[in-house]
Each structure stands twice: as C-alpha cells, then as structure tokens.
Coordinates of N, CA and C and ligand atoms in Angstrom, one line a residue:
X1 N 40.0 -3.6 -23.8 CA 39.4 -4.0 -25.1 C 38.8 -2.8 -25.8
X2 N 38.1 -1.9 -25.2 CA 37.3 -1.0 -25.8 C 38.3 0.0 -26.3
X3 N 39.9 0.4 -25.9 CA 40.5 1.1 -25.9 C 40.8 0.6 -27.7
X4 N 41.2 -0.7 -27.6 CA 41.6 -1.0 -29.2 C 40.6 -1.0 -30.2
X5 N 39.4 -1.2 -29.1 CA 37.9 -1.3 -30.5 C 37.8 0.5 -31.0
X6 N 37.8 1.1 -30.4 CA 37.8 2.3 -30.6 C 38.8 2.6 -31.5
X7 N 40.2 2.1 -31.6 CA 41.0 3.0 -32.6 C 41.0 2.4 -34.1
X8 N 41.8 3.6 -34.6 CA 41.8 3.6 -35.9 C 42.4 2.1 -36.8
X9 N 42.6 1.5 -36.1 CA 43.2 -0.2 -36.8 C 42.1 -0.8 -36.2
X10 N 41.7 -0.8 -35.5 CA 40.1 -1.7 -35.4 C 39.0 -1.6 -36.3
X11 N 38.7 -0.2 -37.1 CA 38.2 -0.5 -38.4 C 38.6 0.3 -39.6
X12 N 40.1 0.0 -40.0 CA 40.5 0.4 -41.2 C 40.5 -0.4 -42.4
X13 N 40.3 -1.9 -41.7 CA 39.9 -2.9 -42.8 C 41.2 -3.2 -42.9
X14 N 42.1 -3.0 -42.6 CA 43.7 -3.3 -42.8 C 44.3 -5.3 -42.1
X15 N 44.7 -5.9 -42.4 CA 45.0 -7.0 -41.9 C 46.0 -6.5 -40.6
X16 N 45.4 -7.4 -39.8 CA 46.2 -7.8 -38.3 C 46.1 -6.8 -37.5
X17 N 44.8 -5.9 -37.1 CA 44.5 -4.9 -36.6 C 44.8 -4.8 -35.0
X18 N 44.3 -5.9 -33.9 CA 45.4 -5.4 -33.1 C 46.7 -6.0 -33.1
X19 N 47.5 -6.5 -33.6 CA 49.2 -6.7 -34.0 C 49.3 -5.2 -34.1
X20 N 48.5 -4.3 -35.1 CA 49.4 -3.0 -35.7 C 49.3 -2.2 -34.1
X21 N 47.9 -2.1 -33.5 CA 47.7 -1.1 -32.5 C 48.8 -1.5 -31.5
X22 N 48.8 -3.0 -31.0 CA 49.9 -3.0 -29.9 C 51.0 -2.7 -30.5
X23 N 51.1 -2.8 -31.9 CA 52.8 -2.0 -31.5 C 53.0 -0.8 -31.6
X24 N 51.9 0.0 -32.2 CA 51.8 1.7 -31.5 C 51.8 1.6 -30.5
X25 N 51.5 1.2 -29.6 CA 51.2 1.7 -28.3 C 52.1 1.2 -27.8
X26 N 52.8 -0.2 -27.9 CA 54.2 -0.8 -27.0 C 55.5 0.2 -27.6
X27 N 55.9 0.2 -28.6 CA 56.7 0.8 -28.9 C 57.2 2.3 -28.2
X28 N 56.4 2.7 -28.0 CA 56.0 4.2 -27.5 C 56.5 4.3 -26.1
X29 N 56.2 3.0 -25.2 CA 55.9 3.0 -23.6 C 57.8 2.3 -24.0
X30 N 58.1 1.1 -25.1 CA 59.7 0.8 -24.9 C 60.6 2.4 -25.3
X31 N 60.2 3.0 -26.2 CA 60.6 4.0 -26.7 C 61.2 5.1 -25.3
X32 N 60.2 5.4 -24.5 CA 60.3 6.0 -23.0 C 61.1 5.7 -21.9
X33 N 61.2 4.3 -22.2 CA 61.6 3.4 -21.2 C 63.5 3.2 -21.6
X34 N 63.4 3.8 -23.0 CA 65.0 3.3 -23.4 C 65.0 1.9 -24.0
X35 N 63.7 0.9 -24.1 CA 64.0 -0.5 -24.2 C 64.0 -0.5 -25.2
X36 N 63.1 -2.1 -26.1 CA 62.8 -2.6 -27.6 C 61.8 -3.2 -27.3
X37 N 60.7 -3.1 -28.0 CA 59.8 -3.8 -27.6 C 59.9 -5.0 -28.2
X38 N 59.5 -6.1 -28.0 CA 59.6 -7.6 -28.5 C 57.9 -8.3 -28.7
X39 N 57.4 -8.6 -29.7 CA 56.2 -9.2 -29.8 C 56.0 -10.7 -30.1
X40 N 55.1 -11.6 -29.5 CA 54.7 -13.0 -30.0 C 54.5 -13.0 -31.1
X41 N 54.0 -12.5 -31.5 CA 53.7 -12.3 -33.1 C 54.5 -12.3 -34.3
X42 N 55.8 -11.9 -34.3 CA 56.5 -11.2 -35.6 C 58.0 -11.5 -35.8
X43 N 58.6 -13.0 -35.1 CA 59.6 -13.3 -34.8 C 59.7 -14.7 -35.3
X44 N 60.8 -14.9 -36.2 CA 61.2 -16.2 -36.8 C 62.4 -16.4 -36.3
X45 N 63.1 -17.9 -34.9 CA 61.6 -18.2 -34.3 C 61.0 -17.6 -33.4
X46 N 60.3 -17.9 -33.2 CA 59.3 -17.0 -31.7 C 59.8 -16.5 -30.9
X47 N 59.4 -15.6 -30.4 CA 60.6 -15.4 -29.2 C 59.8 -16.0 -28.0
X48 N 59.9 -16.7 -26.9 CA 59.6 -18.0 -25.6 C 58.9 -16.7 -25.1
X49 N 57.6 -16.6 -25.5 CA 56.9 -15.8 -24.3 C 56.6 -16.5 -23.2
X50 N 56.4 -18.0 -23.4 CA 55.8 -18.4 -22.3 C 56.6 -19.3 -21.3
X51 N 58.0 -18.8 -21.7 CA 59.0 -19.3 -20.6 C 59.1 -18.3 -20.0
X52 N 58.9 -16.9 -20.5 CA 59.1 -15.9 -20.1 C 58.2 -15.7 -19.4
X53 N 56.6 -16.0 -19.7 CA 56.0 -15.7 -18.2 C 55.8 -16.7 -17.1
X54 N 56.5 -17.6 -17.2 CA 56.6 -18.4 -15.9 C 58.0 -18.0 -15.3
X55 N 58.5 -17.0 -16.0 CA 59.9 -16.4 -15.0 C 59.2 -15.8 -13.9
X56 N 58.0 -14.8 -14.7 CA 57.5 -13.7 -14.1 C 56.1 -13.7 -13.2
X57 N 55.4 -15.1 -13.1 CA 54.3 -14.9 -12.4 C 53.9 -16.8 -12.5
X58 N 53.1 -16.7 -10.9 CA 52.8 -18.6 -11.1 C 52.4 -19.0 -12.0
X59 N 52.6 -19.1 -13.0 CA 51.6 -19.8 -14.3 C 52.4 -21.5 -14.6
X60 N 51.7 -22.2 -15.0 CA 52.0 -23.6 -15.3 C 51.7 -23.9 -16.4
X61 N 52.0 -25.0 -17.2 CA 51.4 -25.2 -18.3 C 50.1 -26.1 -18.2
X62 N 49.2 -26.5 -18.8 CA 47.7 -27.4 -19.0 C 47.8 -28.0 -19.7
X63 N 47.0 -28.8 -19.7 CA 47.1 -29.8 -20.9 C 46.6 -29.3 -22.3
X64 N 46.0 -27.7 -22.4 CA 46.1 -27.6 -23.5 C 47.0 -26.6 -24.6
X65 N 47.9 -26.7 -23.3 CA 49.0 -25.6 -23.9 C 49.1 -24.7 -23.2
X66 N 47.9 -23.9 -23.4 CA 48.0 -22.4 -22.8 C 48.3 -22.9 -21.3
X67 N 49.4 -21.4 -20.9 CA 49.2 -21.6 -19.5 C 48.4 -21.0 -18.6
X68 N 48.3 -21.9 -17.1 CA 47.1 -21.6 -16.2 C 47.8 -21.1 -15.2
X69 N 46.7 -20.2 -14.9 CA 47.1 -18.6 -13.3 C 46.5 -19.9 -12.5
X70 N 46.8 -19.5 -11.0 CA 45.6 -19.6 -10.5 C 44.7 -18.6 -9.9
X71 N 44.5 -18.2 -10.2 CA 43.5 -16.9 -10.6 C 42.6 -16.7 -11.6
X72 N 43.6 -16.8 -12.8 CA 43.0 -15.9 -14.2 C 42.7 -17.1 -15.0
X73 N 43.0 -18.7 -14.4 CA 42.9 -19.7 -15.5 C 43.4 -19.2 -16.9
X74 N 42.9 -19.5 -17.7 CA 44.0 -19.5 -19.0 C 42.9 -18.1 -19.6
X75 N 42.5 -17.4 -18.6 CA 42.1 -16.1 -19.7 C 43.4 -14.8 -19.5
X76 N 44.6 -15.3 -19.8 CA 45.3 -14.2 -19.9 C 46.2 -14.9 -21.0
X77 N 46.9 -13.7 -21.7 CA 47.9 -13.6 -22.8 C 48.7 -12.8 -22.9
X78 N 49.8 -12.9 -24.0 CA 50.7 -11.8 -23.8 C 51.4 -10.7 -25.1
X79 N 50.8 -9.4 -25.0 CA 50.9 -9.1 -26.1 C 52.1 -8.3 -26.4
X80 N 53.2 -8.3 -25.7 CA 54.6 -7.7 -26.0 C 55.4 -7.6 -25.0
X81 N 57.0 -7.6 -24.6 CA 57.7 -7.9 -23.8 C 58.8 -6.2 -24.5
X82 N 58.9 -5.6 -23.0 CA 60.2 -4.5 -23.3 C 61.2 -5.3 -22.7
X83 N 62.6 -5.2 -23.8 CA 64.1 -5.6 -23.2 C 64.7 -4.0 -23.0
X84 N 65.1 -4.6 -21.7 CA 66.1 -2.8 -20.9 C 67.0 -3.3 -20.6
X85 N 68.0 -2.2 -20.9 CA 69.2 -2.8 -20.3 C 69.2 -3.2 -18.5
X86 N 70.4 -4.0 -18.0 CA 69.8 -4.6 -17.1 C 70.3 -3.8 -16.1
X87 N 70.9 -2.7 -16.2 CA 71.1 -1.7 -15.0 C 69.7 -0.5 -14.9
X88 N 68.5 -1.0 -15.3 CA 67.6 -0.3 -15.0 C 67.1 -0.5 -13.9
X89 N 66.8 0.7 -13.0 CA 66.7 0.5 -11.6 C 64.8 0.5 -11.7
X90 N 64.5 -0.7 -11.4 CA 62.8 -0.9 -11.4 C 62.5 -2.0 -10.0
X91 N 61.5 -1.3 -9.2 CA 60.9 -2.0 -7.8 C 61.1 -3.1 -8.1
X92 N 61.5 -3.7 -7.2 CA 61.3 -5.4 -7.0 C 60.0 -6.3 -7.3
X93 N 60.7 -7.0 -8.1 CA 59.0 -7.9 -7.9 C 58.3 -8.3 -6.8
X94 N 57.5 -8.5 -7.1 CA 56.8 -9.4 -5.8 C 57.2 -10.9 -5.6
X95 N 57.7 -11.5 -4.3 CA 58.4 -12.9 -4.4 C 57.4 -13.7 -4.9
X96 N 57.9 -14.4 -5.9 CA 56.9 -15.9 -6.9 C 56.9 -16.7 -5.7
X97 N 55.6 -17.2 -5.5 CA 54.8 -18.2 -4.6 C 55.5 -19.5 -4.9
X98 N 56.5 -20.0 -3.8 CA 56.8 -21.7 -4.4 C 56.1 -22.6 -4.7
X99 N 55.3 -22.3 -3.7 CA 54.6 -23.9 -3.0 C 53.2 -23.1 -3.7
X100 N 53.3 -22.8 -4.5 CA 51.5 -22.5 -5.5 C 51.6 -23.7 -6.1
X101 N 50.5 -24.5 -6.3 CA 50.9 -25.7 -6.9 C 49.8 -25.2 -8.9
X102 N 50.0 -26.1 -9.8 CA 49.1 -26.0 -10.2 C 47.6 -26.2 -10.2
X103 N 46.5 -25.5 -10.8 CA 45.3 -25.4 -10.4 C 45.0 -26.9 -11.1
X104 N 45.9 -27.5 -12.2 CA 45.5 -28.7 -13.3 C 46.0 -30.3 -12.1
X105 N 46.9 -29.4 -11.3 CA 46.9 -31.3 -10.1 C 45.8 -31.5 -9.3
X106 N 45.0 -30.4 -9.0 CA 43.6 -30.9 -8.1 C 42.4 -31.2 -9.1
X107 N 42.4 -30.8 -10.5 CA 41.4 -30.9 -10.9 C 40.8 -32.8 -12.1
X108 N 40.4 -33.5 -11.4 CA 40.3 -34.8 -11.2 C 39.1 -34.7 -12.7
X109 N 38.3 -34.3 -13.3 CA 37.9 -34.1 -14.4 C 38.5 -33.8 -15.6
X110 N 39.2 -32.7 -15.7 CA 40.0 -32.4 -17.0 C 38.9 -32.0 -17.7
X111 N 37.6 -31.0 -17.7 CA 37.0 -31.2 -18.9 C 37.2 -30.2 -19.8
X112 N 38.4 -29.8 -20.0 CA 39.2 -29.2 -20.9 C 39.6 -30.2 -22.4
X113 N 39.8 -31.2 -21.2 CA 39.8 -32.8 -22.5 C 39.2 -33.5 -23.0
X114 N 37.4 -32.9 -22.6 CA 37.0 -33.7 -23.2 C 35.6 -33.2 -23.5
X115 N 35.7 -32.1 -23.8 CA 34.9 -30.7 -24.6 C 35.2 -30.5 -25.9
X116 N 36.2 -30.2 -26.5 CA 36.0 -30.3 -27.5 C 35.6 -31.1 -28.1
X117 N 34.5 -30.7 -29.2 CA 33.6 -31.8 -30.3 C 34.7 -32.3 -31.1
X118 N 35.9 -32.1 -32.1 CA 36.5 -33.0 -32.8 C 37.8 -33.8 -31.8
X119 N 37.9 -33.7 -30.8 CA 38.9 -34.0 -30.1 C 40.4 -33.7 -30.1
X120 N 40.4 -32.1 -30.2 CA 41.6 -32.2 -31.0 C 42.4 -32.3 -30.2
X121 N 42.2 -31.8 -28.6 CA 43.4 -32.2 -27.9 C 43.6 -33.3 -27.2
X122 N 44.7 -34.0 -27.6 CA 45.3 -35.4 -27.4 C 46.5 -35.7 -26.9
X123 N 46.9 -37.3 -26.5 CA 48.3 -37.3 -26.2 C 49.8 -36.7 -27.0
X124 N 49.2 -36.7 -28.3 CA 50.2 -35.9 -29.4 C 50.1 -34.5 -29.6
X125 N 49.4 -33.5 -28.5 CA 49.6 -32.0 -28.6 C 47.8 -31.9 -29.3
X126 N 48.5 -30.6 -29.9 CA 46.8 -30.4 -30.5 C 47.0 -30.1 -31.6
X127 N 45.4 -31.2 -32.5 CA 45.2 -31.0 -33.8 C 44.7 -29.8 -34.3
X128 N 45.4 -29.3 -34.8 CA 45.2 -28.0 -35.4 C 44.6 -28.0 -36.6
X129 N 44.4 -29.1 -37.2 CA 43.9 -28.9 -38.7 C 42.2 -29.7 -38.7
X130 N 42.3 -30.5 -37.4 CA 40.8 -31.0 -36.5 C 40.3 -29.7 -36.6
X131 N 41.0 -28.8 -35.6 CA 39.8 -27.8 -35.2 C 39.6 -27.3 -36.3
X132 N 40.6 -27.0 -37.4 CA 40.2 -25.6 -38.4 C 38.8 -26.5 -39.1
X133 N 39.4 -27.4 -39.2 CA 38.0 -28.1 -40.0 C 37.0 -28.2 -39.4
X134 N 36.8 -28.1 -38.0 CA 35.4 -27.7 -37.4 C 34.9 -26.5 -37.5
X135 N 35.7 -25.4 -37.2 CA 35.9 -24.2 -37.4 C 34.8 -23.9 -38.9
X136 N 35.4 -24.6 -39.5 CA 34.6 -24.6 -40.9 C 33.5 -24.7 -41.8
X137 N 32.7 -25.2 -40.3 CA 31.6 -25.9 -40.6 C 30.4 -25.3 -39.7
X138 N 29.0 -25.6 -39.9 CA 28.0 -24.6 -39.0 C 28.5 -24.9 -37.6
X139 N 28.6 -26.5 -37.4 CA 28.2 -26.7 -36.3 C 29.6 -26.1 -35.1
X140 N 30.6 -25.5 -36.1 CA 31.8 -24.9 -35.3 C 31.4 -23.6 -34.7
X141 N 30.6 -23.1 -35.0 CA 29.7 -21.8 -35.2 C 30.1 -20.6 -33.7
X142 N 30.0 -22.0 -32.8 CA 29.8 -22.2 -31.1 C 31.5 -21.6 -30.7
X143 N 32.4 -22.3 -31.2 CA 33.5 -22.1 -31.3 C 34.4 -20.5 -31.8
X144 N 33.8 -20.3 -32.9 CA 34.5 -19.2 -34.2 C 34.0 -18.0 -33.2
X145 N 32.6 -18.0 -32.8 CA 32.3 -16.9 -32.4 C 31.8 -16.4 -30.7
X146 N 32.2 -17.9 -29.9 CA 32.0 -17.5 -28.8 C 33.2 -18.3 -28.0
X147 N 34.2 -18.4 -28.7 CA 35.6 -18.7 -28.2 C 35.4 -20.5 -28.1
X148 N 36.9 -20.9 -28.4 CA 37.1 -22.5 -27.8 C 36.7 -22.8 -26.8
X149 N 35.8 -24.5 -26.9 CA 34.8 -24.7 -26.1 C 35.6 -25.2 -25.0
X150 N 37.0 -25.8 -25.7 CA 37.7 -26.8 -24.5 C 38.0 -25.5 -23.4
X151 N 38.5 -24.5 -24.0 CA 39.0 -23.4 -22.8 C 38.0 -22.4 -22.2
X152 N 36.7 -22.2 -22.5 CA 35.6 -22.5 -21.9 C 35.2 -23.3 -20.7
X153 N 35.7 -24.7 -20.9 CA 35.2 -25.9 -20.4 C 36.0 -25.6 -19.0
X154 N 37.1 -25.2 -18.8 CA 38.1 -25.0 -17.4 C 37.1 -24.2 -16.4
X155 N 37.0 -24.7 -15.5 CA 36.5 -23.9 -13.8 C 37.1 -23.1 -13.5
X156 N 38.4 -22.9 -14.0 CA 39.5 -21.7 -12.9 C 39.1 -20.9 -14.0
X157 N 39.0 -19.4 -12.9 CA 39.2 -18.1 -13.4 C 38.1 -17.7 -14.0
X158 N 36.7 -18.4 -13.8 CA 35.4 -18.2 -14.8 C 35.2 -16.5 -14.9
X159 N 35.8 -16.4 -13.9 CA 35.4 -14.7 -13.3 C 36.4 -13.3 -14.9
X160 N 37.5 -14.4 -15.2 CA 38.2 -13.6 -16.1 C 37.8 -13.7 -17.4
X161 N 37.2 -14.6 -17.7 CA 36.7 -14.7 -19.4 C 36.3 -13.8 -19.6
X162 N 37.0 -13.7 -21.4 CA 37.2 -12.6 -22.5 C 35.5 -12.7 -22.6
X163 N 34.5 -11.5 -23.1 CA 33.5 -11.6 -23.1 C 33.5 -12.2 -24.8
X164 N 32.2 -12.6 -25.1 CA 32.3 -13.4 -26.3 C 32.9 -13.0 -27.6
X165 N 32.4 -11.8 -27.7 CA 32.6 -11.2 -28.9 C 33.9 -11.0 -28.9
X166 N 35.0 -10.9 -27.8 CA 36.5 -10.6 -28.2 C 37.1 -12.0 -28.1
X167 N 36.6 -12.9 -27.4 CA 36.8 -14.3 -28.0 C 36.6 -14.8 -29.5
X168 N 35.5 -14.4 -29.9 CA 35.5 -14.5 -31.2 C 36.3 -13.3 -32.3
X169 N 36.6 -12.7 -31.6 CA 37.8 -11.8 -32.5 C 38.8 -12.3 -32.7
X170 N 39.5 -13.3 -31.4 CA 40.6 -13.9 -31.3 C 40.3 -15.3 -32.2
X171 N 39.1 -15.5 -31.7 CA 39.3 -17.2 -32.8 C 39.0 -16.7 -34.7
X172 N 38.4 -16.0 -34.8 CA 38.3 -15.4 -36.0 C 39.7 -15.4 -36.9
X173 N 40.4 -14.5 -35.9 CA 42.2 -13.9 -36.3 C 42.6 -15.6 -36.7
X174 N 42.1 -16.0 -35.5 CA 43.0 -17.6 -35.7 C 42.9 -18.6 -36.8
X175 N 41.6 -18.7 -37.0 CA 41.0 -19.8 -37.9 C 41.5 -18.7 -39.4
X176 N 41.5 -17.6 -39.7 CA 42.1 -17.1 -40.9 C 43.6 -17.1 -40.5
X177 N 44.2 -17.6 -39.4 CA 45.8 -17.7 -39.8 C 46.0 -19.3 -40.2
X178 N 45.3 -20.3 -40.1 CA 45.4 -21.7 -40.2 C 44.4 -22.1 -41.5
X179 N 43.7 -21.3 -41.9 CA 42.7 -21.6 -43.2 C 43.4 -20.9 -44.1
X180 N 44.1 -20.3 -44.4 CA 44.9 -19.2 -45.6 C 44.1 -18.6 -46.0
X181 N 44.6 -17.4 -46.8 CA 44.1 -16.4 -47.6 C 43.0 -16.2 -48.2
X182 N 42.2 -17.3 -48.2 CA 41.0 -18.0 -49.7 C 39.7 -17.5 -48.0
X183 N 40.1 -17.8 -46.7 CA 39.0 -17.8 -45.8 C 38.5 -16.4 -45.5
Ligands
B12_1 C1 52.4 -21.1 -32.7 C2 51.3 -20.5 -31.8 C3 50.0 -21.0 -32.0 C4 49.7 -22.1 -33.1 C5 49.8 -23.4 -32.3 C6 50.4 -24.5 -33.2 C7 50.5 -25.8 -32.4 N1 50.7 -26.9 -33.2 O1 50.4 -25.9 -31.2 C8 48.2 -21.7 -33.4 C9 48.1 -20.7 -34.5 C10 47.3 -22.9 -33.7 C11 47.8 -21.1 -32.0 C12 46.5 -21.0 -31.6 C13 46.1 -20.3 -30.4 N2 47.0 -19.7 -29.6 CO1 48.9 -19.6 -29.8 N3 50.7 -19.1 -30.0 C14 51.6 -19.6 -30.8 C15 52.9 -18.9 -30.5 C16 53.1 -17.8 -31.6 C17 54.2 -19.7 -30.5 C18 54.0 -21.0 -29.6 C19 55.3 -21.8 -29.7 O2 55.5 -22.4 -30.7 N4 56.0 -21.9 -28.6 C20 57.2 -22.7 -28.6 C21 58.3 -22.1 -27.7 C22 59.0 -20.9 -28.4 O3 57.6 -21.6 -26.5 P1 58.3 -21.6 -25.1 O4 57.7 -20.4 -24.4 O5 59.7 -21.7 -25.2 O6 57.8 -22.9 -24.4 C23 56.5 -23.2 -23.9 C24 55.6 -23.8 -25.0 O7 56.4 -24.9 -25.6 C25 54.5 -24.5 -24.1 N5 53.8 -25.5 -24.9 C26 53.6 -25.4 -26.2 N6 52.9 -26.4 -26.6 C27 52.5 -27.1 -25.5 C28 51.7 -28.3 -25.4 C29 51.5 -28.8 -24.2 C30 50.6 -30.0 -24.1 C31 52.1 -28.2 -23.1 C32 51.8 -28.7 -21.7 C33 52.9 -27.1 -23.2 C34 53.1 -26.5 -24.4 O8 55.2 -24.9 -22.9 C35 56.5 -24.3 -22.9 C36 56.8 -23.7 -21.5 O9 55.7 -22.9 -21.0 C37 52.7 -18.3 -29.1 C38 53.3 -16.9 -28.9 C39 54.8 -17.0 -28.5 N7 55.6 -16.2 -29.2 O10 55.1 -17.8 -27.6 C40 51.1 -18.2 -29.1 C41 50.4 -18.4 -27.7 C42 51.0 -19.7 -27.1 N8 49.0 -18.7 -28.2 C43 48.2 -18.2 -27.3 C44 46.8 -18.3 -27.5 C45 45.9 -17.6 -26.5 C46 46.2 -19.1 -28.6 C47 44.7 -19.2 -28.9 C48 43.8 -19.7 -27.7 C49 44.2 -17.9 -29.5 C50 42.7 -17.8 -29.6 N9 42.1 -18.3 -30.6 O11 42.1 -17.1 -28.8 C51 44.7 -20.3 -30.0 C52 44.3 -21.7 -29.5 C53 43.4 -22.3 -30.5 C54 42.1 -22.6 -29.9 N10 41.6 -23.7 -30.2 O12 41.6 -21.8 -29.1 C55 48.8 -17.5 -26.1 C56 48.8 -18.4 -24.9 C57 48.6 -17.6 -23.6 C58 48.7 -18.5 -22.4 N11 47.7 -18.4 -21.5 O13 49.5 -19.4 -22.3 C59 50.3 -17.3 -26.7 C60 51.4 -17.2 -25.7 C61 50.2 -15.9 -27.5 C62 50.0 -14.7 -26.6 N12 50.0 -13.5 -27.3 O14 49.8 -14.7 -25.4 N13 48.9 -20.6 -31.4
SF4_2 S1 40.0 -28.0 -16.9 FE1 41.3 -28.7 -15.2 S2 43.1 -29.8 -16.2 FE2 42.1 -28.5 -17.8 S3 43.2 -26.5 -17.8 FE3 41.4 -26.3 -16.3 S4 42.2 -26.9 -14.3 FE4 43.7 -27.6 -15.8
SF4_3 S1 38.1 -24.2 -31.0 FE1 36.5 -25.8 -30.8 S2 37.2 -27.3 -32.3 FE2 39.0 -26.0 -31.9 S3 40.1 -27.0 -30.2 FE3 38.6 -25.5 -29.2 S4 36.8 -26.8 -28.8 FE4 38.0 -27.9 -30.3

C-alpha cells in the first residue's frame, strides 16, 4: 500500500489513481516477461478474474460474492493478470488442495448476512443501489470510511484486513463509481 501512496498518481488529483499506477507497474513486469498485461478494470466484458483465481489458488465463492481463502478470508483481490505464451517455461505450481473445503460450510452464523444495516445482501445477489444509498448518508459514515460492514463482519482471515483508511480508499473509489459524476 504505502508503495502506491507514495507515488505520483496517489496525489496528482487525476481520476482512478491506482488503476493508472498498476498499470505502470504491471505493464513493465508483462513487458519483461514477453506477456500483456490484462486488468479487472478496463474490459468490456470483464475479463473472469475470478474464475481465474479459483484456477489458481483454494478460493470459493461466499455469499457475498467476493471470494473466500481460507486464510486471507475475503481480504484479497486482484489487480492484473499477465497472458504468456504457453511455452513459457515457469516452476510448477504448488498442487491445489482438493479436499480444502470452504471456510462458508462450517460457518453456522453467516454474519456476513446479516451485518449489513440496509440489507443489501440477499437471495437476489446484492443491492447495489441499497448500499450506495446508505453510503450516502451520515449514518453510512461507518462504511465509506472504514470499509463494508458485512465483510468486516466475516471471522476468517481477521489477521488480513486492509487497515481502515485503504478500505475506505476502496469504498470511496466505489461509491463514486455507482453515485456518478455529481458525487
Ligand atoms: C462489476 C464488479 C463490481 C460491481 C458489482 C455489481 C453487482 N451487481 O454485483 C460493483 C461496482 C458494485 C462492485 C463492488 C465491489 N467489488 Co467488485 N468487481 C466487479 C468486477 C469488475 C466484475 C464482476 C463480474 O461482473 N463478474 C462476472 C464474471 C465475469 O465473473 P467470473 O469470474 O466469470 O465469475 C464469478 C463471478 O460471477 C462470481 N460472482 C459474482 N457475483 C456473485 C454473487 C454470488 C452470490 C456468488 C456466490 C458469486 C458471484 O462467481 C463466479 C465464479 O467465481 C470484478 C473484477 C473482474 N473483472 O472480475 C470486481 C471484483 C469482483 N470486485 C471486487 C471487490 C473487492 C469489490 C468491493 C468489495 C470493492 C471495495 N469497495 O472494496 C465492492 C463491494 C461493495 C461493498 N459493499 O463492499 C473484487 C473481489 C475480490 C474477491 N475476493 O473475490 C473483484 C474481483 C475485483 C478485484 N480487483 O479483485 N464490484
Ligand atoms: S461470515 Fe461465514 S458465510 Fe460469510 S463469508 Fe465469512 S465464512 Fe463465509
Ligand atoms: S458497504 Fe455497508 S451498506 Fe454497503 S453492503 Fe457493505 S455493509 Fe451494506
């Protein structure tokens, strides 16, 4: 974190400050590597990052989308993917654990489900325009600037939470990509 706070897109005032730094910096490492770098970000449609990282490590989906380590719980993300061609000779992975089950079949509470104050996550996915509207308001406050309460609310991986203030960078980025322009 402090590597991006420190550089020159972290305060140039410019929109989408780290979007611009990861792709200085990915670019550079696919550039070396012969690859292309690929971002979640900048792809109509998306490109499946997150099929992509259940190729690559135990992760599962949760009930609130994001997926869960059992480790990292849902404090990990993903900020760019290199494609190489496929005769590139790179160490083997480490064999994917079968029998890792997810950390969401033992956990008999869910209070991921039932933390959030507007409820947005439900049997129909998540209300996105619930939260921005709490987001909106003082009492979201808890939210905007010290990250989502529901993914807070998870026991796995307490050890990995983003400290506040880059949680609230991320929900910040967020609630001005679902509020438009005017926020
Ligand atoms: C669109 C999008 C959003 C939209 C969601 C719109 C909606 N109605 O859900 C918005 C802007 C609201 C959003 C918000 C956030 N997002 Co988002 N988002 C994306 C994005 C760009 C595309 C997701 C998508 O449409 N996938 C569809 C297809 C293409 O994905 P797929 O891999 O083929 O398939 C998987 C998904 O469908 C997933 N899935 C999607 N929805 C659901 C719902 C349920 C219930 C389940 C079980 C699974 C599931 O399961 C599939 C298999 O794993 C991805 C990046 C990317 N390129 O994937 C990030 C991504 C999913 N987001 C991410 C994150 C972290 C967030 C935020 C928490 C950011 C933040 N504020 O800190 C917030 C959540 C808001 C909150 N309250 O905290 C991470 C998740 C990391 C993880 N651990 O899984 C991703 C991967 C981005 C990244 N750089 O890592 N996001
Ligand atoms: S609170 Fe429980 S059900 Fe929700 S994401 Fe965490 S482990 Fe899974
Ligand atoms: S950010 Fe707050 S309002 Fe939005 S889904 Fe998470 S807990 Fe609910």
């Amino acid at each position: 974190m402090e590597c991006f706070s420190d550089s020159p897109q972290a305060t140039d005032g410019q929109p989408h400050p780290l979007n611009r730094w990861t792709r200085q910096q990915v670019d550079a490492i696919a550039w070396a590597a012969g690859g292309v770098a690929l971002y979640p970000f900048d792809a109509t449609p998306v490109w499946p990052f997150q099929r992509w990282a259940a190729r690559a490590e135990p992760v599962f989906s949760s009930p609130l989308g994001l997926l869960i380590h059992p480790q990292y719980g849902l404090w990990h993300a993903y900020r760019a993917a290199i494609l190489v061609a496929p005769d590139l000779q790179l160490p083997a992975p480490a064999p994917l654990p079968s029998t890792i089950p997810s950390p969401c079949a033992s956990c008999a509470d869910q209070p991921c489900l039932s933390t959030c104050p507007v409820s947005a996550f439900g049997t129909s996915g998540y209300d996105v325009a619930a939260c921005a509207s709490h987001l909106a308001l003082p009492p979201g406050r808890d939210c905007l600037e010290g990250g989502c309460l529901a993914r807070r609310a998870c026991p796995v991986g307490v050890d990995y939470a983003q400290a506040p203030a880059q949680n609230g960078f991320h929900m910040q980025a967020f609630y001005r990509a679902v509020s438009g322009p005017a926020a």
